[in-house]
CSV table of C-alpha atoms and ligand atoms in Angstrom, one decimal:
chain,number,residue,atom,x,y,z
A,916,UNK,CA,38.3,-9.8,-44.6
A,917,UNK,CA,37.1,-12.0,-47.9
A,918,UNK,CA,34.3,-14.3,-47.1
A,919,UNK,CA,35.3,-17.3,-49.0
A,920,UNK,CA,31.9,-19.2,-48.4
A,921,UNK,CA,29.5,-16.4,-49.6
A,922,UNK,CA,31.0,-15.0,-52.7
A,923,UNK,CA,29.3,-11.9,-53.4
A,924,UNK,CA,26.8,-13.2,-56.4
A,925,UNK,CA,26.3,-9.5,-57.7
A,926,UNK,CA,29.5,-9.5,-58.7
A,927,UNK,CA,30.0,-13.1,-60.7
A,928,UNK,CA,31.5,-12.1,-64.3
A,929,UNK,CA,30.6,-13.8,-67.6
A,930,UNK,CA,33.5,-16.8,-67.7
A,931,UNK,CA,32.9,-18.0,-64.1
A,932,UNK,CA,30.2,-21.3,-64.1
A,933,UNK,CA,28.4,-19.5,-61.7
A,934,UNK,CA,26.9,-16.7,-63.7
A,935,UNK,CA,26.0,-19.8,-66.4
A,936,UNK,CA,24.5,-21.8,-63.9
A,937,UNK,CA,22.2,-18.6,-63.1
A,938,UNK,CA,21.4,-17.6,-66.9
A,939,UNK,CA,20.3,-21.7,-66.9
A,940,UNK,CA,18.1,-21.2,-63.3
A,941,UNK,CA,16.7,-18.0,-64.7
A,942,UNK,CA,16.0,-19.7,-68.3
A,943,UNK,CA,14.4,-22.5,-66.7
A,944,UNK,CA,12.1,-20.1,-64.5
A,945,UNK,CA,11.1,-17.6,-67.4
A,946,UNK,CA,9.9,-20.6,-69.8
A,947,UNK,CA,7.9,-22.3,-66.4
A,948,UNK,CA,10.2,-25.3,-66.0
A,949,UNK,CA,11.6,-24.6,-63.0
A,950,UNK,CA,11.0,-27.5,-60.5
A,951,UNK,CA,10.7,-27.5,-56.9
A,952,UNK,CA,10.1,-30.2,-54.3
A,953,UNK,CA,7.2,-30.4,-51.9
A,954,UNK,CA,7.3,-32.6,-48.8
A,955,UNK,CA,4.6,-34.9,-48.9
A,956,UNK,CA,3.3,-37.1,-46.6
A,957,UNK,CA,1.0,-39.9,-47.4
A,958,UNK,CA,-2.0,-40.5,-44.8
A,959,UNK,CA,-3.9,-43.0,-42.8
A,960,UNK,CA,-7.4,-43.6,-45.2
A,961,UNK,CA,-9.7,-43.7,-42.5
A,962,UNK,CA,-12.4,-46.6,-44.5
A,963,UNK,CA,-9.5,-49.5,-45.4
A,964,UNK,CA,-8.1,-52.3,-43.0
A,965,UNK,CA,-10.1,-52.9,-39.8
A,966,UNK,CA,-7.1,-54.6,-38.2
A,967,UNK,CA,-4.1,-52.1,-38.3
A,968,UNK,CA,-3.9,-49.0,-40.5
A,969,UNK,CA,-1.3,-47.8,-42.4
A,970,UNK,CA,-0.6,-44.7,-44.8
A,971,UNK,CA,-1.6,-44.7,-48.0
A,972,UNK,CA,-0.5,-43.1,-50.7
A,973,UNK,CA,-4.3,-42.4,-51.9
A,974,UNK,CA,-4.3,-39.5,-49.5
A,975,UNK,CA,-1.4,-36.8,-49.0
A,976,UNK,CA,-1.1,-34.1,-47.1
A,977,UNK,CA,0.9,-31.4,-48.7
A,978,UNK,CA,1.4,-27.8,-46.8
A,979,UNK,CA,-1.3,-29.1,-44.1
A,980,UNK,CA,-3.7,-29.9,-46.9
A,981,UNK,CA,-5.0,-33.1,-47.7
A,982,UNK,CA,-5.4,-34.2,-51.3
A,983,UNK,CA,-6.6,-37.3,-53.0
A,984,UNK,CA,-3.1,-38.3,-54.9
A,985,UNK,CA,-3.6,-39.3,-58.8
A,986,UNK,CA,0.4,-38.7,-59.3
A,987,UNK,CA,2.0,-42.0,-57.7
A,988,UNK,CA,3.2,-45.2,-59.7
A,989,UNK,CA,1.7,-47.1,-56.3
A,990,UNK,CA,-0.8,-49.0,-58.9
A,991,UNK,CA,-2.2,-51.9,-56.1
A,992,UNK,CA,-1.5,-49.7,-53.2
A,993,UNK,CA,0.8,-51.7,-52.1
A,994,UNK,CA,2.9,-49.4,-49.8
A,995,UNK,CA,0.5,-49.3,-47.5
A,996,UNK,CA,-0.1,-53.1,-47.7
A,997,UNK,CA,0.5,-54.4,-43.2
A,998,UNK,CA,1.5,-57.5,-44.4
A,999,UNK,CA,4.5,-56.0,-46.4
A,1000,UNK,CA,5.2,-53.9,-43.7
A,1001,UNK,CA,5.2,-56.6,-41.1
A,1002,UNK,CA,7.6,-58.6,-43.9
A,1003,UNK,CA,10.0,-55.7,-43.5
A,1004,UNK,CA,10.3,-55.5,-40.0
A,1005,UNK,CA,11.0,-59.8,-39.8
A,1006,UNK,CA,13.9,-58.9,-42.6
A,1007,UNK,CA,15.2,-56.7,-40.1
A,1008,UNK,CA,15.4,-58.9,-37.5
A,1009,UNK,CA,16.7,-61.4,-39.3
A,1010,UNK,CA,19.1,-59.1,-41.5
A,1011,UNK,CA,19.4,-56.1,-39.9
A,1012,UNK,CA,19.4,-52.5,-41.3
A,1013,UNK,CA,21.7,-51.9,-44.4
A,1014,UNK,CA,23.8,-54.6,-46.2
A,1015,UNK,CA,27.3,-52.2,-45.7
A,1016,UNK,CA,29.1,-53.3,-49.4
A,1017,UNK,CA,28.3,-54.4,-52.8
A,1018,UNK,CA,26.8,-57.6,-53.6
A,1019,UNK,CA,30.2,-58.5,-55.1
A,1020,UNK,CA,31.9,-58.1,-51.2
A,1021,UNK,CA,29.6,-59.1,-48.2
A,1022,UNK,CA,25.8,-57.4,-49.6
A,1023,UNK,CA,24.3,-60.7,-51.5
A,1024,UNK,CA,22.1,-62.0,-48.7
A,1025,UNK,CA,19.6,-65.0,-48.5
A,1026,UNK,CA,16.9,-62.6,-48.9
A,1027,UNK,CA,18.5,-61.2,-52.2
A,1028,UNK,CA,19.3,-65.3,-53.9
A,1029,UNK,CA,15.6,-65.4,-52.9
A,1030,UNK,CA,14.4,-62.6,-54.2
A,1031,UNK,CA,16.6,-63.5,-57.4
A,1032,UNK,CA,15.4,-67.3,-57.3
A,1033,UNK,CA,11.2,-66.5,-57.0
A,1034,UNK,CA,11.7,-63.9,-60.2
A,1035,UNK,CA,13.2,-66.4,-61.9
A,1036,UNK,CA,10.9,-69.4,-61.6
A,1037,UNK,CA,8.1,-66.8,-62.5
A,1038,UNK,CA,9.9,-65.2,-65.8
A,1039,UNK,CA,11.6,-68.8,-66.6
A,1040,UNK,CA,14.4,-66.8,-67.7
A,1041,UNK,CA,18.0,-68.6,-66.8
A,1042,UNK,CA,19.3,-66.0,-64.6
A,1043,UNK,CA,18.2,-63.0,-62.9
A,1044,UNK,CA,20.0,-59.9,-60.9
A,1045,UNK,CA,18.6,-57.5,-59.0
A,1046,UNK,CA,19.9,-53.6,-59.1
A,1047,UNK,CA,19.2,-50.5,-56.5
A,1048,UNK,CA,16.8,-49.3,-59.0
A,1049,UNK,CA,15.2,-49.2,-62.7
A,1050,UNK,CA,17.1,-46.6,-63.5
A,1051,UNK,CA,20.4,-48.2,-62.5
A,1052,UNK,CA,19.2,-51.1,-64.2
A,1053,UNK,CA,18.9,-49.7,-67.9
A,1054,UNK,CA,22.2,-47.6,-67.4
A,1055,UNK,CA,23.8,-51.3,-67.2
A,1056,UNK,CA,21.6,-52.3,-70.0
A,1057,UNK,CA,21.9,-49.9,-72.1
A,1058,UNK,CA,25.8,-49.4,-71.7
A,1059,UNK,CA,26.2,-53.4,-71.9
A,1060,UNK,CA,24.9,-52.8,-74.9
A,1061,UNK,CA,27.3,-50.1,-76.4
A,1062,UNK,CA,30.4,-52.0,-75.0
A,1063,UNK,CA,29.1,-54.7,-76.6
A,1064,UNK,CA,29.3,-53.4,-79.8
A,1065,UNK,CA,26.0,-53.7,-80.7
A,1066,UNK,CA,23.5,-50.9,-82.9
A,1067,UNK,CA,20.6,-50.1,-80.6
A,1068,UNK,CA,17.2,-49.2,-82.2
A,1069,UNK,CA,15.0,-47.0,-79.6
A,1070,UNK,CA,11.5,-46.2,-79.3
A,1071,UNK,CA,11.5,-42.3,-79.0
A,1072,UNK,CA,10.3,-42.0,-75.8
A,1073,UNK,CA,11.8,-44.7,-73.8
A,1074,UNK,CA,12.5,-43.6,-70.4
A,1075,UNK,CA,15.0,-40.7,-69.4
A,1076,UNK,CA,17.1,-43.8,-67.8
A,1077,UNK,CA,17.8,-45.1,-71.3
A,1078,UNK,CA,17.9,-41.8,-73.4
A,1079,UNK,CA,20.9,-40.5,-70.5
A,1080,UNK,CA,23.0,-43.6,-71.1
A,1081,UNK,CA,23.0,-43.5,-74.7
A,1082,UNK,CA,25.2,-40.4,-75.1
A,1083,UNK,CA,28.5,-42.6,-74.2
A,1084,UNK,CA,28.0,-44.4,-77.6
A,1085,UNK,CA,27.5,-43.6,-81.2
A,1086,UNK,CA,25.4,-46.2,-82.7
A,1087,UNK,CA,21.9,-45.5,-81.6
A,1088,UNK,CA,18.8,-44.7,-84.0
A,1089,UNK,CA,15.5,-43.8,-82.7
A,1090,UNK,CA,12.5,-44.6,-84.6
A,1091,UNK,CA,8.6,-42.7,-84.1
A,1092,UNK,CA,7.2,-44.0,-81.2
A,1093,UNK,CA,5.3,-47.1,-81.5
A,1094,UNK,CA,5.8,-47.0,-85.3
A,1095,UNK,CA,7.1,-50.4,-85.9
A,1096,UNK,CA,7.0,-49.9,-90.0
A,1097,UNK,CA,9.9,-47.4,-89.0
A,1098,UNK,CA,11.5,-50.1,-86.3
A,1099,UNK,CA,11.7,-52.5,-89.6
A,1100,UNK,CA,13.2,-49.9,-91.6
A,1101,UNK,CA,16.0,-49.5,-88.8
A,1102,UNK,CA,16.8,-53.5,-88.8
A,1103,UNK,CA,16.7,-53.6,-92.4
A,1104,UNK,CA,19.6,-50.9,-92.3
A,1105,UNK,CA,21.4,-52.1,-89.9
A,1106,UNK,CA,23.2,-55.5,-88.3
A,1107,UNK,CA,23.8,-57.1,-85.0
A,1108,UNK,CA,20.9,-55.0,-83.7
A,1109,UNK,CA,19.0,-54.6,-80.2
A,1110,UNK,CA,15.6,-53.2,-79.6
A,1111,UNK,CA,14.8,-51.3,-76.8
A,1112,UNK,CA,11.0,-50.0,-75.6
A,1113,UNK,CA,8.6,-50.4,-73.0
A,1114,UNK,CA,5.3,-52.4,-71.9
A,1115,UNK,CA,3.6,-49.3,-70.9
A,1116,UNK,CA,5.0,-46.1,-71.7
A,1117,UNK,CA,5.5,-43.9,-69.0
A,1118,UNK,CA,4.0,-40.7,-69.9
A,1119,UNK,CA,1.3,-41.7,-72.5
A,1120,UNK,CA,0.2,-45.2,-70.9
A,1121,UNK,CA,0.0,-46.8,-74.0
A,1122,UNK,CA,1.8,-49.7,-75.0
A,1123,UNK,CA,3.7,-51.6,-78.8
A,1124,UNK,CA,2.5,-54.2,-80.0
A,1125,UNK,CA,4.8,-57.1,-78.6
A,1126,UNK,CA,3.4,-59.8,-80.6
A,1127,UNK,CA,4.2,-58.0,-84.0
A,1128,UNK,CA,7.6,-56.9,-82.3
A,1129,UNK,CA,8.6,-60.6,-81.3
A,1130,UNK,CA,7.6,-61.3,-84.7
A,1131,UNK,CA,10.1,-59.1,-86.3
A,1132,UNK,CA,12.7,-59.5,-83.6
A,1133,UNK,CA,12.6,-62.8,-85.0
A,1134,UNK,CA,12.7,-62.1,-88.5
A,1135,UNK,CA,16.2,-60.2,-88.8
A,1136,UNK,CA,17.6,-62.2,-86.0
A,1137,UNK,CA,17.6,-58.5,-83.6
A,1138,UNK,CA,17.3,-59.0,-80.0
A,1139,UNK,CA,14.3,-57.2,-77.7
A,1140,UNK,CA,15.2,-55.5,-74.8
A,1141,UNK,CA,11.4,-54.7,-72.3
A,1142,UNK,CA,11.1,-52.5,-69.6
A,1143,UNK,CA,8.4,-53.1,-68.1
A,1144,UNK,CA,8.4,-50.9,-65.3
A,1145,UNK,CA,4.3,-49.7,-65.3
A,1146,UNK,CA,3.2,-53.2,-66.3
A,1147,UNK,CA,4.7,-55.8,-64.0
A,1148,UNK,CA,2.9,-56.6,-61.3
A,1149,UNK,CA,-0.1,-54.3,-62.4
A,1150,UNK,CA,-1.6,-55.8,-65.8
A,1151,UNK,CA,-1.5,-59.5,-66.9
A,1152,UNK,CA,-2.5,-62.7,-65.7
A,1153,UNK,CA,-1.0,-63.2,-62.3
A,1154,UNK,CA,0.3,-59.2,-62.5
A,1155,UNK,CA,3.2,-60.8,-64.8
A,1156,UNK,CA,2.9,-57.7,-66.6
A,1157,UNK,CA,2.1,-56.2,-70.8
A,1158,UNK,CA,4.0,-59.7,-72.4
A,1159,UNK,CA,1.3,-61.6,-70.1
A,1160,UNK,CA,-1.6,-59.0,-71.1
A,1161,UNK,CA,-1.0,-58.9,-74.7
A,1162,UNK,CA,-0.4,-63.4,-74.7
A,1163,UNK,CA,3.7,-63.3,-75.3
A,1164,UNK,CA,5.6,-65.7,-73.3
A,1165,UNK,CA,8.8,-64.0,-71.3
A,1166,UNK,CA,10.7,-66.8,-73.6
A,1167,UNK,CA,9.9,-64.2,-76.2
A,1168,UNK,CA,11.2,-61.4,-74.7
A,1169,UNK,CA,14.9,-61.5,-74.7
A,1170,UNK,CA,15.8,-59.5,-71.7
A,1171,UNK,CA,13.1,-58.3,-69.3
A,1172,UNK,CA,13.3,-55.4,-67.2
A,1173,UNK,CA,11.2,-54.3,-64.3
A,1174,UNK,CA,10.8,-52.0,-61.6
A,1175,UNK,CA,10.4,-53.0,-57.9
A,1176,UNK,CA,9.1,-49.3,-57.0
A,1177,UNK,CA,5.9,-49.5,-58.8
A,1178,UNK,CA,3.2,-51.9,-58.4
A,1179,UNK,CA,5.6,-54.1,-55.8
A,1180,UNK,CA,5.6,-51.3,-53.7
A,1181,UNK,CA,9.1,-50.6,-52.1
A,1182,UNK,CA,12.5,-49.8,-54.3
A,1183,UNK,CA,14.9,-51.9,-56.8
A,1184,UNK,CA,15.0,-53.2,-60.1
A,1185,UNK,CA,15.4,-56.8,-61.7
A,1186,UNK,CA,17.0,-57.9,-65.4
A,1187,UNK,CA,15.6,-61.2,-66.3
A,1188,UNK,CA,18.3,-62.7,-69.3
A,1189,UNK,CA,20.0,-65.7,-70.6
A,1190,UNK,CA,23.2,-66.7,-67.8
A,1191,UNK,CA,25.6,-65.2,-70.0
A,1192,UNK,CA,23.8,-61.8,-70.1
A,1193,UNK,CA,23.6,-61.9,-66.5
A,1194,UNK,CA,27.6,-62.9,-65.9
A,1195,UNK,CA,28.7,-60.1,-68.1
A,1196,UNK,CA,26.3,-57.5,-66.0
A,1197,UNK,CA,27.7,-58.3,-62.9
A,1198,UNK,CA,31.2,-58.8,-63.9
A,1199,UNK,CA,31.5,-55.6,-65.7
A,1200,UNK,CA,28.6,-53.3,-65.1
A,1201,UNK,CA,29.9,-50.3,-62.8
A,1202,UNK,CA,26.1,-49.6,-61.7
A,1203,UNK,CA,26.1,-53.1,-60.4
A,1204,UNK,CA,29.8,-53.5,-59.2
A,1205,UNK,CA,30.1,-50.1,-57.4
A,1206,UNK,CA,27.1,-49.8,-55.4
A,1207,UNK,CA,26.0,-50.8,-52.2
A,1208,UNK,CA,23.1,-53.3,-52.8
A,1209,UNK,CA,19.7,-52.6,-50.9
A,1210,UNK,CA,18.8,-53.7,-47.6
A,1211,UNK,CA,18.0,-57.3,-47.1
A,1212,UNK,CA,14.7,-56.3,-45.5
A,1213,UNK,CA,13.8,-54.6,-48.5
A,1214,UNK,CA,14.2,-58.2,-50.7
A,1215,UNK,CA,12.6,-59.8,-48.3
A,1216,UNK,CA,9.5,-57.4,-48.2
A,1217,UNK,CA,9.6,-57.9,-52.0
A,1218,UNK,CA,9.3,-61.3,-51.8
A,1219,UNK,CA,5.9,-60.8,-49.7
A,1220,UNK,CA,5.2,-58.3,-52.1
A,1221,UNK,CA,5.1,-60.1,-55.1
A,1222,UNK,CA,3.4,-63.4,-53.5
A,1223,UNK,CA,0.5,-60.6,-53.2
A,1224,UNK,CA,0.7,-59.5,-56.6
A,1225,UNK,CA,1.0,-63.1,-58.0
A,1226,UNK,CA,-2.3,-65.1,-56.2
A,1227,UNK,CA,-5.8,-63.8,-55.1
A,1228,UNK,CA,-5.2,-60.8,-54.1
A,1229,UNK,CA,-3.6,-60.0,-56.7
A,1230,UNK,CA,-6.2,-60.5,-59.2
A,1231,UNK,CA,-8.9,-58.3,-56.5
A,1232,UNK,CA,-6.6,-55.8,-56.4
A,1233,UNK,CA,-6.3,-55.4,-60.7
A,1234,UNK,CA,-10.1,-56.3,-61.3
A,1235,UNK,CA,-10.8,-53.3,-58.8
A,1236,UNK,CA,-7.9,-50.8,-60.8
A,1237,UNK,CA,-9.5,-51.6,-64.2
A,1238,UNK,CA,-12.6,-51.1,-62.8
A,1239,UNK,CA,-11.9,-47.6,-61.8
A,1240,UNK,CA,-9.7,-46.9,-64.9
A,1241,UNK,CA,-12.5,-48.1,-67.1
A,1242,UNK,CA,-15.5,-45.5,-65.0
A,1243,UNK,CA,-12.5,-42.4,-65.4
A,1244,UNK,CA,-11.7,-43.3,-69.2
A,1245,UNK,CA,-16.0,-43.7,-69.6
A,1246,UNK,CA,-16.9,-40.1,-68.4
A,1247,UNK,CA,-13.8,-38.2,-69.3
A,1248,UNK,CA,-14.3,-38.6,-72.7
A,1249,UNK,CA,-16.9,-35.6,-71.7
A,1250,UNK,CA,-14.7,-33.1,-70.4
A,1251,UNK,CA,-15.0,-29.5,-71.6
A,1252,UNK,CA,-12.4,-27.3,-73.1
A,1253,UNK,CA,-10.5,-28.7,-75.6
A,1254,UNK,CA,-8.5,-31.4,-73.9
A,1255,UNK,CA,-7.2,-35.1,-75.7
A,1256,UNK,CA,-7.4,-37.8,-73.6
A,1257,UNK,CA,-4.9,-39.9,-75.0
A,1258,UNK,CA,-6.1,-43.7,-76.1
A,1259,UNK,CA,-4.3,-45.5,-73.0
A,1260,UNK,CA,-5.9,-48.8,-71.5
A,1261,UNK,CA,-4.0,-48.5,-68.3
A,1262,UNK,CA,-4.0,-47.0,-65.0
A,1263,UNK,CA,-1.3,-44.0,-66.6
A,1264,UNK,CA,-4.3,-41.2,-68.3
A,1265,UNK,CA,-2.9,-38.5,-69.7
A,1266,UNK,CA,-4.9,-35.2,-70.6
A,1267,UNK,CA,-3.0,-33.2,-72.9
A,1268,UNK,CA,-3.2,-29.3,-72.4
A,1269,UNK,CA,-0.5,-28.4,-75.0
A,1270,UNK,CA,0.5,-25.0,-73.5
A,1271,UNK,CA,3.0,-24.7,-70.1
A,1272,UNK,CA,0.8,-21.5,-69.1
A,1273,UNK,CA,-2.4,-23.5,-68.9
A,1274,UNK,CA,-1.4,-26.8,-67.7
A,1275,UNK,CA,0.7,-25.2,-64.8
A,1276,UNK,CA,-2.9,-23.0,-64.0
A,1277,UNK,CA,-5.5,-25.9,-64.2
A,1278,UNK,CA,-2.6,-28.0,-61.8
A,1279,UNK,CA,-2.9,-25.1,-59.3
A,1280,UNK,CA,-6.8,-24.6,-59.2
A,1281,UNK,CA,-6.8,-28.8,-58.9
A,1282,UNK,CA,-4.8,-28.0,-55.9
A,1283,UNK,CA,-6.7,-25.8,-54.4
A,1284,UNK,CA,-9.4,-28.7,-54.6
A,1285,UNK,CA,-7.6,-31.4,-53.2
A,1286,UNK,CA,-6.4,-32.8,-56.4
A,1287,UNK,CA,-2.8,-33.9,-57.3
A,1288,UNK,CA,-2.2,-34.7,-60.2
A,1289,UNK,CA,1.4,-35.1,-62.4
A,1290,UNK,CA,2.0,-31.9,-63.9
A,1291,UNK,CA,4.3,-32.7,-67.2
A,1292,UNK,CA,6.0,-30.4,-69.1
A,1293,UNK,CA,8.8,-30.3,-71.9
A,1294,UNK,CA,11.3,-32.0,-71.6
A,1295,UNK,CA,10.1,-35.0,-69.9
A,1296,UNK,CA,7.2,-35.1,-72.7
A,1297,UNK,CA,8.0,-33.5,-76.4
A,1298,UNK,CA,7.4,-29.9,-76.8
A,1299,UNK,CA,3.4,-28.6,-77.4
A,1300,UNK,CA,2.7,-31.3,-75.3
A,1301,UNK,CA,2.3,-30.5,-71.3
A,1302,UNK,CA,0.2,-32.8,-69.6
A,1303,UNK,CA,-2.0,-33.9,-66.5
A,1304,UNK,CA,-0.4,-37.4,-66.2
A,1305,UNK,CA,-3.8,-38.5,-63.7
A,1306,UNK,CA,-2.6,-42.2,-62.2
A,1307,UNK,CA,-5.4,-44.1,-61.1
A,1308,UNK,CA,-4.1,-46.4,-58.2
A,1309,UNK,CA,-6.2,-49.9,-56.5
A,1310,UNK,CA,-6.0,-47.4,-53.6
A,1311,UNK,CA,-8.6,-45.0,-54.8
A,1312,UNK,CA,-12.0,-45.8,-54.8
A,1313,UNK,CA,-15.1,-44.6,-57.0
A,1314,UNK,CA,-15.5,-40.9,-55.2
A,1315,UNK,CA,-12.2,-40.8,-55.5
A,1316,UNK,CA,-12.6,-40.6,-59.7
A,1317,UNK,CA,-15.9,-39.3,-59.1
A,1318,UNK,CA,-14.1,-35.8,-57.6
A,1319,UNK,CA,-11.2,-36.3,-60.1
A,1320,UNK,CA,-14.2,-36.0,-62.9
A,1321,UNK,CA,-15.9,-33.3,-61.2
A,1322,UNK,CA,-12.8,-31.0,-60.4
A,1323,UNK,CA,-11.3,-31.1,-63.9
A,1324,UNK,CA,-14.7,-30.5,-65.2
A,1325,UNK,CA,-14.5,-27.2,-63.4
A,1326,UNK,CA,-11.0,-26.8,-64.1
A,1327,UNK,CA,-11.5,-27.0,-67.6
A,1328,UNK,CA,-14.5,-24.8,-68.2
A,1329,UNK,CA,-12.8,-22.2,-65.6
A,1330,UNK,CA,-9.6,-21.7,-67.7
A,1331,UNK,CA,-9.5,-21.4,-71.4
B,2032,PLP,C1,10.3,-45.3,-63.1
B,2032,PLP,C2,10.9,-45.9,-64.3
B,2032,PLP,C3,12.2,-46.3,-64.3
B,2032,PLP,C4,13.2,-46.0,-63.2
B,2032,PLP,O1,12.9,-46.9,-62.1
B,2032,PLP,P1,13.3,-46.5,-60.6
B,2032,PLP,O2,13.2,-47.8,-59.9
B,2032,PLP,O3,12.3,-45.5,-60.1
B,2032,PLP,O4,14.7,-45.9,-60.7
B,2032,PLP,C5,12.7,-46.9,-65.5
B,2032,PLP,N1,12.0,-47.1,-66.6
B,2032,PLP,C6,10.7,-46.6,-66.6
B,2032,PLP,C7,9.9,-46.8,-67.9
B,2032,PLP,C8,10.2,-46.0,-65.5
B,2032,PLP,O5,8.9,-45.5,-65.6
């Protein structure tokens, strides 16, 4: 008898996917790319809140190990925050647990037009819409976009959300990241143009210039796209995020795009546009249409969530981050063994190690020490250029980036 389920893999002949798909696994594995995933639990810090503790993502325990985390996008620590968790539990008494359609049908709750409502009043933007995530929310963008007609001009390394959505069109142009003498090049060439980058680029931490953007936005009548995902909530007056920190007004920033899993702490996304933007997302983007929209519980632990980030607490929780970013950035610059810190004023510091080999050691001998941190290779981050990606969370404290310093100082001068 022929077993259907198990085919015999031996056996699989050039022509059939399978033997493809395992010359791509095998490919992946003999240039160190393969990726696995580890389960990860995050634990109760023992010195934090007196009154009821929670886990927090400072601490892990991977394998039965405990590590201090520096790989999470949990910038204020606010997944461990108990008044965000008591938030979530009230949305589910008053919501229950999932929403069971789209926001379109039945799933566009009170908690939602809240939700919708509060980011509004703080980006002063007309409308606002909420998505299951960031990355669902620059699919829509970026495909509103291309149905639109329009010519999209890129930052290079805008987010892996963006660069996936583009391939359904033909008239995108990328220009050197950062480099806005190249950006003007691009809207002198070409018409009815939008520009897409980021407040705080994901795998180098730095940031454009907005002001000089906004300028030439201006100037040859483009329109500016932000995703802001790594700054909202965690830079800026009020945690309103890089157009706040670098003194542009959201009026400036034509549609603005942030994450909810970040600095706020839980999941989802938000566009902030003009009405009409808005209307055409939700009356033809398939991300939005065909999708069942979050939990109420979750918009209504947002909205406690981003009261947080907006008052006092807020602005602790930032002054202690910078603090901590600025004591790392002070005494890395004196690590051994021929690593580049990259020039990055936020909480994202990347070391660049340049070779797969060596990066994939010094993440292993961290390990063994306790220390996560984000190993990055190619082809998240260009080729030549693997990475620590150290994140440096208001959930740390100074040992924590006092053992950080101490452990890559051994890990460097260990492996060469
Ligand atoms: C994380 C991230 C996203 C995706 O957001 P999710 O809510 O995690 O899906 C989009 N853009 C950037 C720049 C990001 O870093």
């Amino acid at each position: 008898m022929t077993n259907l389920e198990t085919p015999d893999i031996k056996n699989i002949e050039n022509g059939d996917f399978r033997y493809l798909l395992r010359g791509q696994l095998k490919s992946l594995k003999d240039n160190l790319q393969f990726r696995k995933r580890v389960v990860c639990d995050p634990l109760c810090k023992t010195d934090t809140v007196e009154i009821e503790r929670y886990p927090s993502s400072a601490e892990v325990i991977i394998d039965g190990r405990k590590m201090i985390n520096f790989a999470s996008n949990d910038y204020l620590g606010l997944t461990s925050h108990p008044l965000i968790t008591e938030a979530l539990k009230e949305g589910i008494k008053l919501y229950g647990a999932g929403t069971g359609a789209s926001a379109l049908v039945t799933g566009h709750t009170t908690a939602h037009a809240k939700l919708e409502e509060y980011l509004k009043e703080l980006t002063g933007k007309e409308k606002v819409l909420l998505l299951n995530s960031g990355f669902a929310a620059n699919q829509a963008l970026i495909k509103a976009h291309l149905s639109l007609g329009a010519n999209l001009i890129l930052d290079r390394l805008v987010h892996a959300s963006m660069q996936q959505a583009l391939f359904n069109g033909k008239n995108f142009y990328r220009y050197e990241h950062n480099n806005l003498k190249k950006a003007e090049r691009l809207l002198q060439k070409y018409e009815n143009t939008s520009i897409f980058t980021e407040g705080v680029f994901s795998m180098d931490g730095d940031s454009p210039d907005l002001q000089q953007l906004v300028s030439l936005v201006r100037k040859y009548h483009s329109y500016l796209v932000l995703d802001d995902a790594h700054g909202f909530g965690a830079c800026g007056i009020s945690g309103q995020g890089t157009p706040a920190k670098q003194g542009v007004s959201f009026s400036d920033i034509d549609i603005y795009m942030a994450t909810l899993s970040k600095a706020c702490g839980l999941c989802g996304a938000f566009i902030a546009a003009d009405g009409d933007f808005i209307d055409y997302l939700v009356n033809t983007s398939k991300e939005y249409i065909y999708s069942t929209s979050a939990p109420a519980y979750i918009a209504h632990g947002l909205l406690t969530s981003l009261k947080i980030i907006n008052g006092e607490e807020g602005n602790a929780l930032r002054k202690h981050l910078n603090e901590l970013t600025d004591y790392f950035r002070k005494e890395a610059r004196n690590l051994p063994g021929n690593v580049i810190l990259l020039p990055s004023s936020t909480s994202i510091q990347p070391l660049i190690i340049g070779d797969n080999k060596r990066l994939m050691e010094i993440s292993v001998f961290l390990k063994s020490k306790g220390i996560l941190c984000g190993a990055i290779r190619p082809p998240t981050v260009p080729a030549g250029t693997a990475r620590l990606r150290i994140t440096i969370t208001a959930a740390h404290d100074r040992n924590d980036i006092t053992r950080l310093l101490q452990t890559l100082y051994d890990a460097f001068n260990s492996i060469t």
